[in-house]
Coordinates of C-alpha atoms and ligand atoms in Angstrom, one line a residue:
X1 CA -13.0 -81.4 24.8
X2 CA -11.5 -80.0 21.6
X3 CA -13.1 -77.6 19.2
X4 CA -11.5 -74.7 17.7
X5 CA -11.5 -71.3 19.4
X6 CA -8.0 -70.0 18.4
X7 CA -5.2 -70.9 16.1
X8 CA -2.7 -69.6 18.7
X9 CA -0.2 -72.1 19.5
X10 CA -0.7 -74.1 16.4
X11 CA 2.5 -75.1 14.7
X12 CA 3.1 -75.5 11.1
X13 CA 2.5 -79.3 11.2
X14 CA -0.9 -79.1 13.0
X15 CA -2.0 -76.3 10.4
X16 CA -0.8 -78.4 7.6
X17 CA -2.7 -81.4 8.9
X18 CA -5.9 -79.6 8.9
X19 CA -5.4 -78.0 5.6
X20 CA -4.5 -81.5 4.1
X21 CA -7.8 -82.8 5.8
X22 CA -9.7 -80.1 4.2
X23 CA -8.1 -80.5 0.8
X24 CA -9.4 -84.3 1.1
X25 CA -12.9 -82.9 1.6
X26 CA -12.8 -80.6 -1.5
X27 CA -14.2 -83.2 -3.9
X28 CA -15.8 -85.7 -1.4
X29 CA -19.2 -86.9 -1.7
X30 CA -22.2 -86.6 0.8
X31 CA -21.3 -89.0 3.7
X32 CA -23.0 -90.6 6.6
X33 CA -19.8 -90.6 8.7
X34 CA -21.4 -88.6 11.5
X35 CA -25.2 -89.5 11.3
X36 CA -26.7 -89.3 14.6
X37 CA -24.5 -86.4 15.7
X38 CA -26.1 -83.0 16.3
X39 CA -24.2 -79.6 15.6
X40 CA -25.8 -76.3 16.8
X41 CA -25.2 -73.2 14.8
X42 CA -25.7 -70.3 17.5
X43 CA -25.1 -67.0 15.5
X44 CA -25.4 -63.9 17.7
X45 CA -24.3 -61.8 14.7
X46 CA -25.4 -61.5 11.2
X47 CA -23.8 -64.0 8.6
X48 CA -24.3 -65.4 5.3
X49 CA -21.5 -67.3 4.0
X50 CA -20.0 -68.5 7.4
X51 CA -23.3 -69.8 8.6
X52 CA -24.5 -71.4 5.6
X53 CA -21.1 -73.1 4.8
X54 CA -21.0 -74.5 8.2
X55 CA -24.5 -75.8 7.8
X56 CA -23.6 -77.4 4.5
X57 CA -20.4 -78.8 6.0
X58 CA -22.2 -80.5 8.8
X59 CA -24.8 -81.8 6.5
X60 CA -22.3 -83.3 4.2
X61 CA -20.7 -85.1 7.1
X62 CA -24.1 -86.6 7.8
X63 CA -24.7 -84.5 11.1
X64 CA -28.0 -83.0 12.0
X65 CA -27.9 -79.2 12.1
X66 CA -30.0 -77.3 14.8
X67 CA -30.1 -73.6 13.7
X68 CA -30.7 -71.0 16.4
X69 CA -31.3 -67.4 15.6
X70 CA -31.5 -65.1 18.6
X71 CA -33.9 -62.6 17.1
X72 CA -36.4 -65.5 16.8
X73 CA -35.7 -66.9 20.2
X74 CA -36.4 -66.5 23.7
X75 CA -33.4 -64.1 24.0
X76 CA -36.1 -61.6 22.9
X77 CA -37.9 -62.4 26.1
X78 CA -34.7 -61.8 28.2
X79 CA -33.2 -65.3 28.4
X80 CA -29.4 -64.8 29.1
X81 CA -26.6 -66.2 26.8
X82 CA -25.8 -68.8 29.6
X83 CA -29.3 -70.0 29.8
X84 CA -29.6 -70.2 26.1
X85 CA -26.3 -72.3 25.8
X86 CA -27.6 -74.6 28.8
X87 CA -31.0 -75.0 26.9
X88 CA -29.4 -75.9 23.6
X89 CA -26.9 -78.4 25.5
X90 CA -30.0 -80.0 27.1
X91 CA -31.9 -80.5 23.9
X92 CA -28.9 -82.4 22.6
X93 CA -25.8 -80.6 21.0
X94 CA -22.8 -82.5 20.4
X95 CA -20.7 -79.4 19.0
X96 CA -21.5 -75.7 19.1
X97 CA -20.6 -73.4 16.2
X98 CA -20.6 -69.9 17.7
X99 CA -20.6 -66.3 16.5
X100 CA -20.8 -63.7 18.9
X101 CA -19.8 -60.0 19.7
X102 CA -18.1 -61.0 22.8
X103 CA -14.5 -62.0 22.6
X104 CA -14.6 -64.7 25.3
X105 CA -18.1 -66.1 24.3
X106 CA -16.8 -69.3 23.0
X107 CA -14.7 -70.1 26.1
X108 CA -17.8 -69.4 28.3
X109 CA -20.0 -71.5 26.1
X110 CA -17.5 -74.4 26.3
X111 CA -17.4 -74.0 30.1
X112 CA -21.0 -74.0 30.6
X113 CA -21.9 -76.9 28.1
X114 CA -18.9 -79.1 28.4
X115 CA -19.1 -79.4 24.6
X116 CA -16.5 -78.5 22.0
X117 CA -17.1 -75.0 20.5
X118 CA -16.0 -73.8 17.1
X119 CA -15.3 -70.1 16.7
X120 CA -17.3 -68.7 13.8
X121 CA -16.2 -65.1 14.5
X122 CA -15.9 -63.6 18.0
X123 CA -16.0 -59.8 18.2
X124 CA -12.7 -58.4 16.9
X125 CA -10.9 -61.3 18.4
X126 CA -10.3 -64.0 15.7
X127 CA -12.1 -65.9 12.9
X128 CA -9.9 -69.1 12.8
X129 CA -11.8 -71.0 10.0
X130 CA -11.6 -67.9 7.7
X131 CA -7.9 -68.0 8.1
X132 CA -7.8 -71.7 7.3
X133 CA -10.0 -71.3 4.2
X134 CA -7.6 -68.5 2.9
X135 CA -4.6 -70.5 3.5
X136 CA -6.1 -73.4 1.6
X137 CA -7.1 -71.1 -1.3
X138 CA -3.6 -69.5 -1.4
X139 CA -2.0 -73.0 -1.3
X140 CA -4.1 -74.3 -4.3
X141 CA -3.5 -71.1 -6.2
X142 CA 0.3 -70.9 -5.7
X143 CA 1.2 -74.5 -4.9
X144 CA 2.9 -73.4 -1.7
X145 CA 2.5 -70.9 1.2
X146 CA 6.2 -70.5 2.3
X147 CA 7.6 -67.1 0.9
X148 CA 4.3 -65.6 -0.2
X149 CA 3.8 -62.0 0.5
X150 CA 0.5 -60.7 1.6
X151 CA -0.6 -57.1 2.1
X152 CA -3.7 -56.9 4.6
X153 CA -5.5 -53.7 3.5
X154 CA -8.1 -51.7 5.5
X155 CA -9.7 -51.9 9.0
X156 CA -7.3 -54.1 10.8
X157 CA -7.9 -52.6 14.1
X158 CA -11.4 -54.1 14.3
X159 CA -10.9 -57.2 12.0
X160 CA -11.1 -60.7 13.5
X161 CA -10.1 -62.0 10.1
X162 CA -6.9 -60.1 10.3
X163 CA -6.2 -61.2 13.8
X164 CA -6.5 -64.9 12.7
X165 CA -4.2 -64.2 9.9
X166 CA -1.7 -62.6 12.0
X167 CA -1.8 -65.5 14.5
X168 CA -1.4 -68.2 11.9
X169 CA -0.1 -67.2 8.5
X170 CA 3.4 -66.3 9.5
X171 CA 3.8 -69.8 11.0
X172 CA 3.0 -71.1 7.5
X173 CA 5.7 -68.8 6.0
X174 CA 3.5 -66.1 4.7
X175 CA 5.0 -62.7 5.1
X176 CA 2.5 -60.1 6.2
X177 CA 2.3 -56.3 5.7
X178 CA -0.5 -54.2 7.3
X179 CA -1.7 -51.4 5.2
X180 CA -4.3 -48.6 5.8
X181 CA -4.9 -45.3 7.2
X182 CA -3.6 -44.7 10.8
X183 CA -7.1 -44.9 12.6
X184 CA -7.3 -48.5 11.1
X185 CA -4.1 -49.7 12.2
X186 CA -3.7 -52.0 15.4
X187 CA -3.0 -50.0 18.6
X188 CA -0.1 -52.4 19.2
X189 CA 2.0 -54.8 17.1
X190 CA 3.0 -57.8 19.0
X191 CA 3.4 -59.7 15.7
X192 CA 6.3 -57.5 14.6
X193 CA 4.9 -57.2 11.1
X194 CA 5.6 -54.4 8.7
X195 CA 2.9 -51.6 8.5
X196 CA 2.5 -49.0 5.8
X197 CA -0.1 -46.1 5.1
X198 CA 0.6 -46.2 1.4
X199 CA -0.9 -49.1 -0.6
X200 CA 0.5 -48.0 -3.8
X201 CA 4.1 -48.5 -2.4
X202 CA 3.4 -52.0 -1.5
X203 CA 1.7 -53.4 -4.7
X204 CA 4.7 -54.2 -6.7
X205 CA 6.3 -56.4 -3.8
X206 CA 3.2 -58.6 -2.8
X207 CA 1.6 -61.8 -4.2
X208 CA -1.7 -61.1 -2.5
X209 CA -3.7 -58.1 -1.5
X210 CA -6.1 -59.1 1.1
X211 CA -8.9 -56.5 1.4
X212 CA -11.1 -55.9 4.5
X213 CA -14.4 -54.4 5.0
X214 CA -14.7 -51.3 7.1
X215 CA -16.4 -52.6 10.3
X216 CA -19.0 -49.8 10.6
X217 CA -20.9 -51.9 13.2
X218 CA -17.8 -51.7 15.4
X219 CA -17.7 -47.9 15.2
X220 CA -15.2 -47.6 12.4
X221 CA -16.5 -45.3 9.7
X222 CA -16.5 -42.3 11.9
X223 CA -12.5 -42.3 11.7
X224 CA -12.2 -42.0 8.0
X225 CA -13.0 -38.9 5.7
X226 CA -15.6 -40.6 3.2
X227 CA -16.0 -43.8 1.3
X228 CA -14.9 -42.0 -1.8
X229 CA -11.8 -40.7 -0.1
X230 CA -11.0 -44.2 1.2
X231 CA -11.6 -45.8 -2.2
X232 CA -9.1 -43.3 -3.8
X233 CA -6.3 -44.3 -1.4
X234 CA -7.0 -47.9 -0.5
X235 CA -9.5 -49.3 -2.9
X236 CA -8.5 -52.0 -5.3
X237 CA -9.2 -51.1 -8.9
X238 CA -7.9 -52.0 -12.5
X239 CA -5.0 -49.5 -12.2
X240 CA -3.8 -50.9 -8.9
X241 CA -4.3 -54.4 -10.1
X242 CA -2.0 -53.6 -13.0
X243 CA 0.7 -52.4 -10.6
X244 CA 0.9 -55.9 -9.0
X245 CA 3.0 -58.7 -10.4
X246 CA 1.1 -60.6 -13.2
X247 CA 0.6 -63.6 -10.8
X248 CA -0.7 -61.3 -8.1
X249 CA -4.2 -62.0 -6.7
X250 CA -6.9 -60.3 -4.7
X251 CA -8.7 -61.7 -1.8
X252 CA -11.5 -60.6 0.6
X253 CA -13.4 -62.4 3.3
X254 CA -16.7 -61.0 2.4
X255 CA -19.2 -59.4 2.5
X256 CA -17.8 -56.9 0.0
X257 CA -18.8 -53.3 -0.4
X258 CA -18.4 -52.7 -4.2
X259 CA -17.0 -49.2 -4.8
X260 CA -15.2 -48.9 -1.4
X261 CA -12.5 -51.5 -0.8
X262 CA -12.9 -53.0 -4.2
X263 CA -14.4 -51.8 -7.5
X264 CA -16.5 -54.1 -9.9
X265 CA -13.9 -54.8 -12.4
X266 CA -11.4 -56.1 -9.7
X267 CA -14.0 -58.1 -7.7
X268 CA -15.1 -59.9 -10.9
X269 CA -11.7 -60.3 -12.5
X270 CA -9.9 -63.6 -13.0
X271 CA -7.5 -62.4 -10.4
X272 CA -10.1 -62.3 -7.7
X273 CA -10.2 -65.5 -5.5
X274 CA -13.3 -64.2 -3.7
X275 CA -15.6 -67.0 -5.0
X276 CA -13.0 -69.7 -4.5
X277 CA -12.7 -68.5 -0.8
X278 CA -16.5 -68.9 -0.3
X279 CA -16.4 -72.4 -2.0
X280 CA -13.6 -73.6 0.3
X281 CA -15.6 -72.7 3.2
X282 CA -17.4 -76.0 2.9
X283 CA -14.3 -78.4 2.8
X284 CA -12.4 -76.4 5.5
X285 CA -15.4 -76.4 7.8
X286 CA -16.1 -80.1 7.2
X287 CA -12.5 -80.7 8.5
X288 CA -13.0 -78.6 11.5
X289 CA -16.4 -80.1 12.4
X290 CA -15.2 -83.7 11.8
X291 CA -12.2 -83.1 14.2
X292 CA -14.6 -81.7 16.9
X293 CA -17.1 -84.6 16.5
X294 CA -14.3 -87.2 16.5
X295 CA -13.4 -85.8 19.8
X296 CA -16.8 -86.5 21.4
X297 CA -17.3 -89.9 20.1
Ligands
LIG301 C1 -16.1 -61.6 8.1 C2 -16.6 -61.6 9.5 O1 -17.9 -61.6 9.7 O2 -15.8 -61.6 10.3 N1 -17.0 -62.3 7.2 C3 -17.0 -63.6 7.1 O3 -17.1 -64.2 8.0 N2 -16.4 -64.0 5.8 C4 -15.8 -60.2 7.7 C5 -16.6 -59.0 7.8 O4 -17.7 -59.1 8.3 O5 -16.2 -58.0 7.3

């Protein structure tokens, strides 16, 4: 039973293989390759781009998509997570795509259902498809990943996106620096990457500034002075953009908070890859779903 819960342990070859597969899906037409297969999107946390691009990806592979929204389900009548997964399995799910606040929700669901589970964001643990999307987007932009320098800026402590990047991007040769106010820094640094509290010091050295949203829903905002104070020290704006190399780019997994971590001019500039990141969500998720479905055939 495969699926994708974590990129931990994936070597450069394995990562490159899935990126190549995703690249192959970028311009692919609607297919019937997996008609008859059923993919269930079970999202226990809010989502726009992740959920809809997973749905679009499954549909483009010819699979049927069952959408499940806890707020409209028997979860509101007290049905447990376990019983919900068993129910969705019994109805006929070949692969689960799961977003949940619990870090081990995907492992539990895989155990209960016996089906491959794709991690669509688990608490602060990891968001592996976002990492693959960003790797693909960077490879398209620079023609390589090896030797690129990226500053990840913001609420790293609570970010599953940052964790996925820390797990996989160094394997692909990307050099990471973590930047943000001390309360946003991870409590430990098992990755041994550079850290900095001063964004302006880093801008001239990096190819990519990767911005993160403040995870208020995970209790973050209490630790920082104010949105305006944060924007002054860590927000990307035109002045900071001009401090980067001319080839430097800005990324963000979305959703963005304009005026906090990024201003309008930067978000909408030619050097912002935000829209391309979203667009790459479909081919990357096609590659991940196809691998999971190939495993259950
Ligand atoms: C992120 C998430 O949900 O982890 N969004 C996404 O999936 N692109 C980041 C966030 O919510 O800040």
